[in-house]
mmCIF file of C-alpha atoms and ligand atoms in Angstrom:
data_model
loop_
_atom_site.group_PDB
_atom_site.id
_atom_site.type_symbol
_atom_site.label_atom_id
_atom_site.label_comp_id
_atom_site.label_asym_id
_atom_site.label_seq_id
_atom_site.Cartn_x
_atom_site.Cartn_y
_atom_site.Cartn_z
ATOM 1 C CA MET A 1 -2.015 13.730 -8.840
ATOM 2 C CA ASN A 2 0.959 11.721 -10.746
ATOM 3 C CA LYS A 3 0.131 11.156 -14.466
ATOM 4 C CA LYS A 4 0.172 7.217 -13.875
ATOM 5 C CA PRO A 5 -1.149 6.672 -10.355
ATOM 6 C CA ILE A 6 -1.347 3.131 -8.468
ATOM 7 C CA VAL A 7 -4.317 2.247 -7.074
ATOM 8 C CA ALA A 8 -3.599 -0.791 -4.602
ATOM 9 C CA GLY A 9 -6.432 -3.035 -2.701
ATOM 10 C CA ASN A 10 -5.760 -4.787 0.040
ATOM 11 C CA TRP A 11 -8.275 -7.267 0.773
ATOM 12 C CA LYS A 12 -6.846 -8.171 4.063
ATOM 13 C CA MET A 13 -8.317 -11.462 5.633
ATOM 14 C CA ASN A 14 -10.961 -11.564 2.901
ATOM 15 C CA LYS A 15 -11.992 -13.298 -0.291
ATOM 16 C CA HIS A 16 -11.120 -17.169 -0.893
ATOM 17 C CA PRO A 17 -9.157 -18.064 -3.476
ATOM 18 C CA LYS A 18 -12.067 -18.820 -6.072
ATOM 19 C CA GLU A 19 -13.515 -15.631 -5.132
ATOM 20 C CA GLY A 20 -10.837 -13.116 -5.724
ATOM 21 C CA PHE A 21 -10.210 -15.225 -8.930
ATOM 22 C CA SER A 22 -13.603 -13.784 -10.211
ATOM 23 C CA PHE A 23 -13.152 -10.765 -8.823
ATOM 24 C CA VAL A 24 -9.980 -9.686 -10.347
ATOM 25 C CA ASP A 25 -11.450 -11.191 -13.715
ATOM 26 C CA GLU A 26 -14.178 -9.161 -13.731
ATOM 27 C CA ILE A 27 -12.408 -6.166 -12.767
ATOM 28 C CA GLN A 28 -9.801 -6.531 -15.548
ATOM 29 C CA ASP A 29 -12.938 -7.366 -17.883
ATOM 30 C CA LEU A 30 -14.320 -4.234 -17.015
ATOM 31 C CA LEU A 31 -11.492 -1.897 -17.500
ATOM 32 C CA LEU A 32 -9.969 -3.570 -20.416
ATOM 33 C CA ASP A 33 -8.705 -0.654 -22.096
ATOM 34 C CA ILE A 34 -6.976 1.189 -18.969
ATOM 35 C CA ASN A 35 -3.267 2.209 -19.185
ATOM 36 C CA HIS A 36 -3.287 5.664 -17.372
ATOM 37 C CA VAL A 37 -3.329 3.712 -13.724
ATOM 38 C CA SER A 38 -1.548 0.710 -12.361
ATOM 39 C CA VAL A 39 -3.894 -1.411 -10.611
ATOM 40 C CA ILE A 40 -2.672 -3.984 -7.673
ATOM 41 C CA PHE A 41 -4.529 -6.542 -5.925
ATOM 42 C CA ALA A 42 -3.423 -7.616 -2.529
ATOM 43 C CA PRO A 43 -5.287 -11.232 -1.530
ATOM 44 C CA PRO A 44 -4.491 -13.240 1.097
ATOM 45 C CA PHE A 45 -1.459 -15.597 0.848
ATOM 46 C CA THR A 46 -3.732 -18.416 -0.168
ATOM 47 C CA GLY A 47 -5.176 -16.583 -3.145
ATOM 48 C CA LEU A 48 -1.907 -15.369 -4.493
ATOM 49 C CA PHE A 49 -1.045 -18.450 -6.608
ATOM 50 C CA GLU A 50 -4.628 -18.042 -8.302
ATOM 51 C CA MET A 51 -3.938 -14.448 -9.360
ATOM 52 C CA ASN A 52 -3.948 -14.175 -13.119
ATOM 53 C CA VAL A 53 -2.934 -10.641 -14.148
ATOM 54 C CA ASN A 54 -1.578 -8.608 -16.663
ATOM 55 C CA PRO A 55 -0.177 -4.894 -16.610
ATOM 56 C CA PRO A 56 -1.485 -2.590 -15.822
ATOM 57 C CA PHE A 57 -2.817 -5.302 -13.145
ATOM 58 C CA TYR A 58 -0.441 -6.512 -10.546
ATOM 59 C CA SER A 59 -0.611 -8.680 -7.606
ATOM 60 C CA ALA A 60 0.873 -7.955 -3.812
ATOM 61 C CA ALA A 61 1.514 -10.120 -0.919
ATOM 62 C CA GLN A 62 0.106 -8.665 2.309
ATOM 63 C CA ASN A 63 3.250 -9.480 4.309
ATOM 64 C CA CYS A 64 6.472 -11.689 4.188
ATOM 65 C CA HIS A 65 9.159 -13.271 6.325
ATOM 66 C CA TRP A 66 12.367 -11.805 5.954
ATOM 67 C CA GLU A 67 14.583 -15.412 5.708
ATOM 68 C CA ASN A 68 14.162 -17.753 2.668
ATOM 69 C CA SER A 69 13.342 -20.604 4.190
ATOM 70 C CA GLY A 70 13.394 -22.265 7.568
ATOM 71 C CA ALA A 71 11.698 -23.044 10.612
ATOM 72 C CA PHE A 72 9.301 -20.050 10.604
ATOM 73 C CA THR A 73 5.755 -21.754 11.113
ATOM 74 C CA GLY A 74 2.973 -20.102 9.561
ATOM 75 C CA GLU A 75 5.459 -17.798 7.375
ATOM 76 C CA ILE A 76 6.110 -17.190 3.897
ATOM 77 C CA SER A 77 9.446 -16.304 2.344
ATOM 78 C CA VAL A 78 9.747 -13.543 -0.586
ATOM 79 C CA SER A 79 10.647 -16.258 -3.072
ATOM 80 C CA MET A 80 7.628 -18.202 -2.043
ATOM 81 C CA ILE A 81 5.711 -14.819 -3.254
ATOM 82 C CA LYS A 82 7.792 -14.233 -6.180
ATOM 83 C CA ASP A 83 6.939 -17.894 -7.362
ATOM 84 C CA CYS A 84 3.050 -17.257 -7.256
ATOM 85 C CA GLY A 85 3.718 -14.211 -9.729
ATOM 86 C CA ALA A 86 3.391 -11.482 -7.446
ATOM 87 C CA ASN A 87 5.062 -8.219 -8.375
ATOM 88 C CA TYR A 88 4.713 -6.741 -4.739
ATOM 89 C CA VAL A 89 4.512 -7.134 -1.170
ATOM 90 C CA ILE A 90 2.881 -4.731 1.688
ATOM 91 C CA ILE A 91 5.064 -4.139 4.310
ATOM 92 C CA GLY A 92 4.771 -2.186 7.889
ATOM 93 C CA HIS A 93 0.837 -2.180 7.887
ATOM 94 C CA SER A 94 -0.386 -0.951 11.036
ATOM 95 C CA GLU A 95 -2.488 -3.943 11.756
ATOM 96 C CA ASN A 96 0.731 -5.857 11.862
ATOM 97 C CA ARG A 97 2.775 -2.899 13.712
ATOM 98 C CA GLN A 98 -0.259 -3.379 16.320
ATOM 99 C CA SER A 99 0.334 -7.165 16.716
ATOM 100 C CA GLY A 100 4.037 -6.699 17.378
ATOM 101 C CA GLU A 101 5.746 -5.912 14.016
ATOM 102 C CA THR A 102 8.686 -3.341 14.951
ATOM 103 C CA ASP A 103 10.677 -1.250 12.750
ATOM 104 C CA LYS A 104 13.795 -3.618 12.884
ATOM 105 C CA LEU A 105 11.523 -6.503 11.740
ATOM 106 C CA ILE A 106 9.968 -4.076 8.959
ATOM 107 C CA ASN A 107 13.588 -3.120 8.123
ATOM 108 C CA LEU A 108 14.923 -6.837 7.642
ATOM 109 C CA LYS A 109 11.855 -7.818 5.244
ATOM 110 C CA ILE A 110 12.222 -4.754 3.514
ATOM 111 C CA LYS A 111 15.978 -5.764 2.971
ATOM 112 C CA SER A 112 14.613 -9.331 1.756
ATOM 113 C CA ALA A 113 12.150 -8.072 -0.507
ATOM 114 C CA ILE A 114 14.154 -5.709 -2.376
ATOM 115 C CA LYS A 115 17.147 -8.129 -2.449
ATOM 116 C CA SER A 116 15.097 -10.422 -4.625
ATOM 117 C CA ASN A 117 13.498 -7.541 -6.831
ATOM 118 C CA LEU A 118 10.073 -7.796 -5.224
ATOM 119 C CA LYS A 119 8.592 -4.162 -4.963
ATOM 120 C CA VAL A 120 7.595 -2.953 -1.522
ATOM 121 C CA ILE A 121 4.897 -1.053 -0.371
ATOM 122 C CA PHE A 122 5.959 0.504 3.004
ATOM 123 C CA CYS A 123 3.218 1.443 5.112
ATOM 124 C CA ILE A 124 3.971 4.171 7.733
ATOM 125 C CA GLY A 125 1.442 6.292 9.836
ATOM 126 C CA GLU A 126 0.642 7.907 13.329
ATOM 127 C CA THR A 127 -1.921 6.624 15.852
ATOM 128 C CA LEU A 128 -4.607 9.158 16.838
ATOM 129 C CA GLN A 129 -2.648 9.603 19.864
ATOM 130 C CA GLN A 130 0.241 10.791 18.103
ATOM 131 C CA LYS A 131 -1.570 13.093 16.268
ATOM 132 C CA ARG A 132 -3.098 14.460 19.268
ATOM 133 C CA LYS A 133 0.276 15.177 20.635
ATOM 134 C CA LYS A 134 1.254 16.707 17.328
ATOM 135 C CA ILE A 135 4.082 14.485 16.981
ATOM 136 C CA THR A 136 3.312 13.042 13.265
ATOM 137 C CA LYS A 137 6.310 14.504 11.883
ATOM 138 C CA GLN A 138 8.586 12.706 14.735
ATOM 139 C CA VAL A 139 6.567 9.167 14.216
ATOM 140 C CA LEU A 140 6.995 9.050 10.734
ATOM 141 C CA ASN A 141 10.716 10.127 10.673
ATOM 142 C CA LYS A 142 11.535 7.266 12.990
ATOM 143 C CA GLN A 143 9.397 4.610 11.024
ATOM 144 C CA ILE A 144 11.221 5.998 7.759
ATOM 145 C CA ARG A 145 14.675 6.094 9.187
ATOM 146 C CA PHE A 146 14.679 2.585 11.101
ATOM 147 C CA GLY A 147 12.301 0.574 8.364
ATOM 148 C CA LEU A 148 14.790 1.972 5.681
ATOM 149 C CA ASN A 149 18.098 1.739 7.806
ATOM 150 C CA LYS A 150 20.858 0.735 5.519
ATOM 151 C CA ILE A 151 18.885 0.562 2.465
ATOM 152 C CA LYS A 152 20.546 2.581 -0.155
ATOM 153 C CA ILE A 153 18.789 1.759 -3.399
ATOM 154 C CA LYS A 154 15.217 2.941 -2.832
ATOM 155 C CA ASN A 155 13.673 2.836 -6.646
ATOM 156 C CA ASN A 156 11.706 -0.195 -5.626
ATOM 157 C CA ILE A 157 9.758 1.060 -2.629
ATOM 158 C CA ILE A 158 6.798 2.983 -2.657
ATOM 159 C CA LEU A 159 5.579 4.510 0.825
ATOM 160 C CA ALA A 160 1.937 4.586 1.701
ATOM 161 C CA TYR A 161 1.052 6.890 4.193
ATOM 162 C CA GLU A 162 -1.610 5.838 6.199
ATOM 163 C CA PRO A 163 -2.720 7.239 9.180
ATOM 164 C CA VAL A 164 -3.803 4.890 11.610
ATOM 165 C CA TRP A 165 -7.077 6.901 13.025
ATOM 166 C CA SER A 166 -8.115 6.955 9.482
ATOM 167 C CA ILE A 167 -8.029 3.251 8.362
ATOM 168 C CA GLY A 168 -11.700 2.051 8.475
ATOM 169 C CA THR A 169 -13.074 4.881 10.287
ATOM 170 C CA GLY A 170 -14.594 7.077 7.403
ATOM 171 C CA VAL A 171 -12.119 9.819 8.397
ATOM 172 C CA ILE A 172 -9.652 11.380 6.434
ATOM 173 C CA PRO A 173 -7.231 14.101 6.816
ATOM 174 C CA LYS A 174 -7.785 17.538 5.880
ATOM 175 C CA LYS A 175 -6.378 18.437 2.336
ATOM 176 C CA ASN A 176 -3.946 20.889 3.470
ATOM 177 C CA GLU A 177 -2.565 18.611 6.137
ATOM 178 C CA LEU A 178 -2.175 15.708 3.746
ATOM 179 C CA PHE A 179 -0.423 17.765 1.208
ATOM 180 C CA GLU A 180 2.085 18.703 3.843
ATOM 181 C CA THR A 181 2.412 15.040 5.127
ATOM 182 C CA ILE A 182 3.081 13.916 1.852
ATOM 183 C CA ASN A 183 5.476 16.721 1.291
ATOM 184 C CA PHE A 184 7.425 15.870 4.213
ATOM 185 C CA ILE A 185 7.929 12.167 3.384
ATOM 186 C CA LYS A 186 8.980 13.010 -0.082
ATOM 187 C CA LYS A 187 11.558 15.471 1.282
ATOM 188 C CA LYS A 188 12.660 12.209 3.415
ATOM 189 C CA ILE A 189 13.134 10.148 0.474
ATOM 190 C CA ASN A 190 14.348 11.315 -2.927
ATOM 191 C CA LYS A 191 12.037 10.637 -5.745
ATOM 192 C CA CYS A 192 10.021 8.149 -3.934
ATOM 193 C CA LYS A 193 6.175 7.602 -4.696
ATOM 194 C CA VAL A 194 3.984 8.392 -1.981
ATOM 195 C CA LEU A 195 0.190 6.537 -1.743
ATOM 196 C CA TYR A 196 -2.367 7.599 0.712
ATOM 197 C CA GLY A 197 -4.533 5.151 2.253
ATOM 198 C CA GLY A 198 -7.382 5.387 5.120
ATOM 199 C CA SER A 199 -11.150 5.434 4.171
ATOM 200 C CA VAL A 200 -10.700 6.222 0.612
ATOM 201 C CA ASN A 201 -14.216 5.815 -0.822
ATOM 202 C CA PRO A 202 -15.778 6.591 -4.183
ATOM 203 C CA LYS A 203 -16.653 10.199 -2.507
ATOM 204 C CA ASN A 204 -13.828 11.238 -1.313
ATOM 205 C CA ILE A 205 -11.685 10.443 -3.999
ATOM 206 C CA ILE A 206 -12.898 13.651 -5.817
ATOM 207 C CA VAL A 207 -11.014 15.743 -3.165
ATOM 208 C CA LEU A 208 -8.155 13.211 -2.861
ATOM 209 C CA LYS A 209 -7.049 13.079 -6.029
ATOM 210 C CA SER A 210 -7.027 16.678 -6.127
ATOM 211 C CA ILE A 211 -3.972 16.779 -4.064
ATOM 212 C CA ASP A 212 -0.859 17.266 -6.499
ATOM 213 C CA ASN A 213 1.419 15.194 -4.663
ATOM 214 C CA ILE A 214 -0.162 12.172 -4.105
ATOM 215 C CA ASP A 215 1.091 9.324 -6.582
ATOM 216 C CA GLY A 216 -1.999 7.034 -5.613
ATOM 217 C CA PHE A 217 -4.011 5.197 -3.006
ATOM 218 C CA LEU A 218 -3.746 2.067 -1.036
ATOM 219 C CA ILE A 219 -7.467 0.629 -0.241
ATOM 220 C CA GLY A 220 -8.913 -1.540 2.278
ATOM 221 C CA GLY A 221 -12.562 -1.843 2.794
ATOM 222 C CA ALA A 222 -13.514 -0.083 -0.688
ATOM 223 C CA SER A 223 -11.148 -2.194 -2.736
ATOM 224 C CA GLN A 224 -13.089 -5.414 -1.999
ATOM 225 C CA ASP A 225 -16.218 -4.276 -3.537
ATOM 226 C CA PRO A 226 -16.202 -4.242 -7.557
ATOM 227 C CA ASN A 227 -18.535 -1.448 -7.841
ATOM 228 C CA LYS A 228 -16.607 0.611 -5.238
ATOM 229 C CA PHE A 229 -13.132 -0.523 -6.470
ATOM 230 C CA ILE A 230 -14.033 0.279 -10.207
ATOM 231 C CA ASP A 231 -15.572 3.788 -9.388
ATOM 232 C CA ILE A 232 -12.345 4.692 -7.457
ATOM 233 C CA ILE A 233 -9.920 3.611 -10.332
ATOM 234 C CA LYS A 234 -11.807 5.325 -12.950
ATOM 235 C CA LYS A 235 -12.335 8.477 -10.878
ATOM 236 C CA THR A 236 -8.259 8.628 -9.891
ATOM 237 C CA TYR A 237 -7.625 8.847 -13.864
ATOM 238 C CA ASN A 238 -10.394 11.046 -15.155
HETATM 239 C C1 PEP B 1 -5.842 -0.360 4.847
HETATM 240 O O1 PEP B 1 -5.985 -1.154 5.622
HETATM 241 O O2 PEP B 1 -4.621 -0.144 4.293
HETATM 242 C C2 PEP B 1 -6.904 0.517 4.531
HETATM 243 C C3 PEP B 1 -6.577 1.788 4.002
HETATM 244 O O3 PEP B 1 -8.262 0.470 4.780
HETATM 245 P P1 PEP B 1 -9.545 1.213 4.588
HETATM 246 O O4 PEP B 1 -9.269 1.762 3.422
HETATM 247 O O5 PEP B 1 -10.587 0.370 4.889
HETATM 248 O O6 PEP B 1 -9.310 2.501 5.616
#
């Protein structure tokens, strides 16, 4: 585990702004003296403006559009996200890939974010079918190659390895497999931080945090419950 791990919570389409605001307040109050870990909250767009966070707490959008303005109904630009005070944006989440987001669009979004100095949490991961076919490395390689096409400076990009078969299922990869996959990703992108995401909970965090090369976690379900999220954060740095 990295010396200063990152724990990011993706709330997906949950929590209205007021709920999000009090959730974040509660967590910040209960973790007043933490500085060995960075905590990122990713609310829905409507809650982003209400985020009132100070380091080591940060906020993130769950997606963005690649253009800065224009006729893109329902979309939000990077500058709008920055205007809300957010520091990060999640790009390439498998739930968006499944509804049609391509590597090409992901690449445009990442370029737009880093051009404006918005940090990126770039999600990659194989499906169960791809895992069974033993093509995980080819899949990740393609997602990385196309997603980061023509992006030279990558220091504002954090990778999140999220096997699709692990998201929301309660199943996590075997320790040695995860170590190997994270190593594979790190060899592709020099000095890049890699988070793990997929069914992280207060129990399995003990095993997961013992994997040396992981730099932190991206958490869906368990990040929406204050007790579970705090438990995970504390166990991550203790
Ligand atoms: C996610 O959707 O990014 C995720 C990791 O979800 P969960 O923790 O619920 O598996």
